Coordinates of N, CA and C in Angstrom, one line a residue:
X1 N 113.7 147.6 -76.7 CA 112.8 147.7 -75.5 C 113.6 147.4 -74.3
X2 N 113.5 148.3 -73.0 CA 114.4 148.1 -72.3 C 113.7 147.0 -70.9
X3 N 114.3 146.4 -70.7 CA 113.6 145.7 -69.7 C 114.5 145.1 -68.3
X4 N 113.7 145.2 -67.2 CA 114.0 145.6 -65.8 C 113.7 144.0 -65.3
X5 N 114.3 143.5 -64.2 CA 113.8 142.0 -63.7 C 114.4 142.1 -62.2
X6 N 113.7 142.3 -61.2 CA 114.5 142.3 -59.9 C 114.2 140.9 -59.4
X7 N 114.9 140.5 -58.3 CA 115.1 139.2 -58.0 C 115.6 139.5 -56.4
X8 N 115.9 138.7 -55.7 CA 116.5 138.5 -54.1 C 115.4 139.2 -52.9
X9 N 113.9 139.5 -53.3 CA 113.6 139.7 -52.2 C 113.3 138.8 -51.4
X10 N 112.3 139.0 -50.1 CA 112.2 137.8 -49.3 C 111.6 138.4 -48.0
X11 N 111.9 137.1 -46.9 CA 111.5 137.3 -45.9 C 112.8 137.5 -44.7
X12 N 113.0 138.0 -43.5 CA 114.1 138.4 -43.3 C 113.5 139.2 -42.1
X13 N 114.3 138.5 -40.7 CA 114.3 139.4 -39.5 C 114.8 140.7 -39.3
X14 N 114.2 141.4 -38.3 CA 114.9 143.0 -37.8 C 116.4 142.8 -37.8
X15 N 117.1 143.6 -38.4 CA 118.4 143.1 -38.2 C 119.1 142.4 -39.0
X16 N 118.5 142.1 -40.2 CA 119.1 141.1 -40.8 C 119.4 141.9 -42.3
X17 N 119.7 140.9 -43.4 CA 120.2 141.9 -44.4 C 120.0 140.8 -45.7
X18 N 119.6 141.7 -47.0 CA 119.4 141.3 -48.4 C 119.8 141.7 -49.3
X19 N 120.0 140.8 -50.8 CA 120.8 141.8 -51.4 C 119.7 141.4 -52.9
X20 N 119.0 142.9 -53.6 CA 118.3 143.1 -54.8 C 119.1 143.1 -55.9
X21 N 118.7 142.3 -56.3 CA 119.5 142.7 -58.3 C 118.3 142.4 -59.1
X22 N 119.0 143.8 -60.3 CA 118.0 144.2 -61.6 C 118.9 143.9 -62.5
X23 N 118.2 142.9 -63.3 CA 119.0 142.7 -64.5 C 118.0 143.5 -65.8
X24 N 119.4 143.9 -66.1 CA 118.5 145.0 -67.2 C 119.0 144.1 -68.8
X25 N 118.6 144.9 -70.0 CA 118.6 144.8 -70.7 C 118.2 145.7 -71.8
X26 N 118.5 145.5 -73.1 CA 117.6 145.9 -74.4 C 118.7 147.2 -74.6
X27 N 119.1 147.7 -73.9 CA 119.9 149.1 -73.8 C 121.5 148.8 -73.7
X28 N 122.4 149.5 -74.0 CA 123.5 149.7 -73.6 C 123.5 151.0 -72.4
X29 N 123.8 150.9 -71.6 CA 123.4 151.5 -70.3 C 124.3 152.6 -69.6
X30 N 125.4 152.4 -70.4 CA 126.9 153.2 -70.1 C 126.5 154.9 -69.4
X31 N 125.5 155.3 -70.2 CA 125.0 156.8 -69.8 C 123.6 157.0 -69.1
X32 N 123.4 155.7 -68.7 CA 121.4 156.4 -67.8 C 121.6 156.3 -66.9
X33 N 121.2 156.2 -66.1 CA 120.8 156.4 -64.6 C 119.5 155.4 -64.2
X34 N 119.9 154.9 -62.5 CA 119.5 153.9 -62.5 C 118.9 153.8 -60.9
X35 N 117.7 153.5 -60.5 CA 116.8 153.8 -59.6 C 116.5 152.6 -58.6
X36 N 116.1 152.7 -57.5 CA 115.9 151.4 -56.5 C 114.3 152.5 -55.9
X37 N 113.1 152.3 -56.1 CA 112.5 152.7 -55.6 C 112.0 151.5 -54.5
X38 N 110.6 152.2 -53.3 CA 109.9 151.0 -53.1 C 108.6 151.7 -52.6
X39 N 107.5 151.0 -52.1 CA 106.3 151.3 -51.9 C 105.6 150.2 -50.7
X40 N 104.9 150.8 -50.0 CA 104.7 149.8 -48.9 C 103.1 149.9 -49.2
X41 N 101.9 149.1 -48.8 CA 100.4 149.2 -49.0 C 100.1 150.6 -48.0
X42 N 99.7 151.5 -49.3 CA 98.5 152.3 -48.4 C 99.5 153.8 -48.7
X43 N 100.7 153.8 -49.4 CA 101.8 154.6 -49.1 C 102.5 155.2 -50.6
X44 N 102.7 156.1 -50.7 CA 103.1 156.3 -51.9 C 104.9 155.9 -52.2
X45 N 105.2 155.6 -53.7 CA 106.3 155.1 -54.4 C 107.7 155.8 -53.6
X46 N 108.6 155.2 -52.9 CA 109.5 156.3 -51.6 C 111.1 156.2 -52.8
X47 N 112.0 157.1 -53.1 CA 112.5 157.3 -53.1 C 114.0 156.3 -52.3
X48 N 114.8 155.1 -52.9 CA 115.5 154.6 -52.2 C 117.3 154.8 -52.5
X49 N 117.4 154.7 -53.6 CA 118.8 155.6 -54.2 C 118.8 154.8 -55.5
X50 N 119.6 155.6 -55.8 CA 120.2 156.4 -57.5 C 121.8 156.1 -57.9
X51 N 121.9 155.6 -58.9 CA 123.3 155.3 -59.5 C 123.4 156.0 -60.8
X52 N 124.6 156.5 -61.0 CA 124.8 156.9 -62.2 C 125.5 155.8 -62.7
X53 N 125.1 155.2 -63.6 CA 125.5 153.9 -64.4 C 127.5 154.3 -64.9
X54 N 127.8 155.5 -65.5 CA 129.1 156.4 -66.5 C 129.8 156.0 -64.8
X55 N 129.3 157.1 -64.0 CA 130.3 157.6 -63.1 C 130.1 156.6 -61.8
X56 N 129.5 156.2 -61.2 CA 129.0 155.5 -60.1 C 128.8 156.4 -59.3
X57 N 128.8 158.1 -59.1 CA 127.8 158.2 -58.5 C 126.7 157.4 -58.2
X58 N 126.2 158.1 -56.3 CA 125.0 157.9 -55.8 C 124.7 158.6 -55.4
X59 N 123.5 158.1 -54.8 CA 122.1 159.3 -54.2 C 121.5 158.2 -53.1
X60 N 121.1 158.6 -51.9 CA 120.0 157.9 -50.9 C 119.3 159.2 -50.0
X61 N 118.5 158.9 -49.9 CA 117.5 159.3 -48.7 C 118.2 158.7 -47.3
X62 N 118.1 160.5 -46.1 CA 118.4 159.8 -44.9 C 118.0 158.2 -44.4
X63 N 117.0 158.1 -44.7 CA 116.1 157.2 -44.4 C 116.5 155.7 -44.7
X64 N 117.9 155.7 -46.0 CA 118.5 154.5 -45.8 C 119.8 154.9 -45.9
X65 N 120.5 155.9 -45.8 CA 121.7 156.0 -45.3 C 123.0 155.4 -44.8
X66 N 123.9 154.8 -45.2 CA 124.3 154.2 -44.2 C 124.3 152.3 -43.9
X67 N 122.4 152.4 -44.5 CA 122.7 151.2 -44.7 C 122.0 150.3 -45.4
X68 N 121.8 150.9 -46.7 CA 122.0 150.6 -48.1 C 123.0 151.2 -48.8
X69 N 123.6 150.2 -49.9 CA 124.3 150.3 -50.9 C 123.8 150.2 -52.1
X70 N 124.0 150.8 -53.2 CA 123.6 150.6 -54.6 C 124.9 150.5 -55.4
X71 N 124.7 149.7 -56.5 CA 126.5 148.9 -56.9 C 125.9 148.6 -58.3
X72 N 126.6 148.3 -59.6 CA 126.8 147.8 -60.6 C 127.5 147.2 -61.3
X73 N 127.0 146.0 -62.2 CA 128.3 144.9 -62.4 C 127.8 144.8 -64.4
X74 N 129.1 146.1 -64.7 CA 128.6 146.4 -66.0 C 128.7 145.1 -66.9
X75 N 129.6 143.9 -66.6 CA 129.6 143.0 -67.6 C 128.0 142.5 -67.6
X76 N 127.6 142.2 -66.4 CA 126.3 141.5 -66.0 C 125.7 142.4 -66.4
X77 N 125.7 143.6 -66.8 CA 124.5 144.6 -66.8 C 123.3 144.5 -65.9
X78 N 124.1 144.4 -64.6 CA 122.8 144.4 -63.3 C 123.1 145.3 -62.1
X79 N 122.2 145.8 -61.7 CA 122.2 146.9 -60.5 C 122.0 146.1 -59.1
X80 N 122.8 146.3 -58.2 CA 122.1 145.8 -57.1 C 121.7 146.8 -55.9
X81 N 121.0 146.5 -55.0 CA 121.4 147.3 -53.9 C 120.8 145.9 -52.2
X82 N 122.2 146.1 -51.9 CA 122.6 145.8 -50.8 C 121.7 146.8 -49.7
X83 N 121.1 145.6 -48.8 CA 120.0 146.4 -47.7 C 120.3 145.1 -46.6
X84 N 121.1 146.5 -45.4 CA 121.6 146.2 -44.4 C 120.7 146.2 -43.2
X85 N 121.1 145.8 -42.0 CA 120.5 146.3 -40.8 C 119.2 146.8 -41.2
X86 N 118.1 145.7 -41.5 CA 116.2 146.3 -42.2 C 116.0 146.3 -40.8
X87 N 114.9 147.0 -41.0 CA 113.7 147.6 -39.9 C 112.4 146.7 -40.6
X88 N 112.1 146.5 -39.5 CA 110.1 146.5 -40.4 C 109.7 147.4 -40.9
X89 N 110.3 148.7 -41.3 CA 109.7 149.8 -41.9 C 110.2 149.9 -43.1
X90 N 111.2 148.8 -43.1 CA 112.0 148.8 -44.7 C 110.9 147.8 -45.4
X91 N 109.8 147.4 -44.8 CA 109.4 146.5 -45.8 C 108.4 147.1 -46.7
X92 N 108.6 146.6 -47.9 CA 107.7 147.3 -49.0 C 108.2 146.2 -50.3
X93 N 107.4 146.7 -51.2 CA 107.7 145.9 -52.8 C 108.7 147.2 -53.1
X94 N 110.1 146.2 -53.8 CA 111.2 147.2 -53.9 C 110.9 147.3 -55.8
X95 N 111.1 148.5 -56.6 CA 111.5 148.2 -58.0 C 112.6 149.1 -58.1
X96 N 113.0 148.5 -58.9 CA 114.2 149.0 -59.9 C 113.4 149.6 -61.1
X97 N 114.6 150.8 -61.7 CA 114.3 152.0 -62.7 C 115.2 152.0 -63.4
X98 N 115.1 152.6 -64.7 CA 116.3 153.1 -65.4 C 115.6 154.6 -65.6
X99 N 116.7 155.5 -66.2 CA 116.0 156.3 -67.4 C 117.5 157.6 -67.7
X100 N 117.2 158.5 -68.9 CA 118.3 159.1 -69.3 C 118.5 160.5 -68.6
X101 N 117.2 161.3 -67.7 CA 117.1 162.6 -67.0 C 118.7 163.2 -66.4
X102 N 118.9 162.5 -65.4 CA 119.4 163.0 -64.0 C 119.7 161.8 -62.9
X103 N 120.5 161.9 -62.3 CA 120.5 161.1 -61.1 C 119.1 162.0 -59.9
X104 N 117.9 161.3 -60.6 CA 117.3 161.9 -59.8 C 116.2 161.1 -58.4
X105 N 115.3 161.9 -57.9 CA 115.2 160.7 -56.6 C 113.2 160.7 -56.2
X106 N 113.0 161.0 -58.0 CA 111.4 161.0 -58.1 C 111.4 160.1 -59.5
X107 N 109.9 159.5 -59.2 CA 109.5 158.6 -60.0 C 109.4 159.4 -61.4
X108 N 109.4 160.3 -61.8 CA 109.2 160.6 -63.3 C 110.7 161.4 -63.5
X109 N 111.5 160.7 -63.1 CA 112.9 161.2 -63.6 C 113.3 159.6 -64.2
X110 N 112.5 158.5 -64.0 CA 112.8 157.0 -64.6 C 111.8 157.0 -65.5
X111 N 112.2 156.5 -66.8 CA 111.2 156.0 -67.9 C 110.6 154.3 -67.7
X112 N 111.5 153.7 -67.3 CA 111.0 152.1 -67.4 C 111.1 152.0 -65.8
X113 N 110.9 150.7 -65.9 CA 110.5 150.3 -64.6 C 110.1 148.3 -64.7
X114 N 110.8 147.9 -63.7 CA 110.5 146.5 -63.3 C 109.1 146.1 -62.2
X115 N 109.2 144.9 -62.2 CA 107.7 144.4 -62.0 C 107.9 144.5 -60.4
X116 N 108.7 144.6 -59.7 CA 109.1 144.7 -58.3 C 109.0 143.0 -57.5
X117 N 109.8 143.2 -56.7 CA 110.0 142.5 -55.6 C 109.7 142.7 -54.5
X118 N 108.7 141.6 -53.8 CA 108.5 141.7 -52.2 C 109.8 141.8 -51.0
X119 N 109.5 142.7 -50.1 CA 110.7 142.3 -49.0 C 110.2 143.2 -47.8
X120 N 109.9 141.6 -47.5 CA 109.2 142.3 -45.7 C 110.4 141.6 -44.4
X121 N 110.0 142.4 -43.5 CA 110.9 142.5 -42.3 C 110.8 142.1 -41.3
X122 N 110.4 141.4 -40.3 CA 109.5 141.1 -39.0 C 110.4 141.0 -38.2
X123 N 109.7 141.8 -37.0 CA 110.0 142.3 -35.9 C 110.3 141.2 -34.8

């Protein structure tokens, strides 16, 4: 059974910066692919970027471009993604994904999924 645990969210001025990790489990992970979604109230599940666990390929939306990072630390078997320079529009409950599809940048290209972390922004 594969299981997801995110951790580091918080509270955190415009301008300021955080760093998410998923510790995964239950799986050897060497070939899936690995997801940072988030969702804010009232708003549907947004697309935040994608790791290929094999290759380190990524993936991001303009929207965090630049300044997010998504990174993996295969001994730890944990994903992180580094989120730079937030807006208050970056705030949302962030989850972490796995799954075997595609480096892809929609929710049904992930089979599992963690219980999410809050991370709001203030202006």
């Amino acid at each position: 059974q594969v299981q997801l645990v995110e951790s580091g969210g918080g509270l955190v001025q415009a301008g300021g910066s955080l760093r998410l990790s998923c510790a995964a489990s239950g799986r050897t992970f060497s070939f899936w692919y690995m997801g940072w979604f988030r969702q804010a109230p009232g708003k549907d599940r947004e697309f935040v970027a994608a790791l290929s666990w094999s290759s380190g390929s990524t993936r991001y939306p303009d929207s965090v471009k630049g300044r997010f990072s998504i990174s993996r630390d295969n001994a730890k078997n944990t994903m992180y993604l580094q989120m730079n320079s937030l807006k208050p529009e970056d705030t949302a409950v962030y989850y972490c994904a796995a799954g075997q599809l595609r480096l892809g940048a929609n929710a049904w290209d992930y089979h599992y999924w963690g219980q999410g972390t809050q991370v709001t922004v203030s202006s």
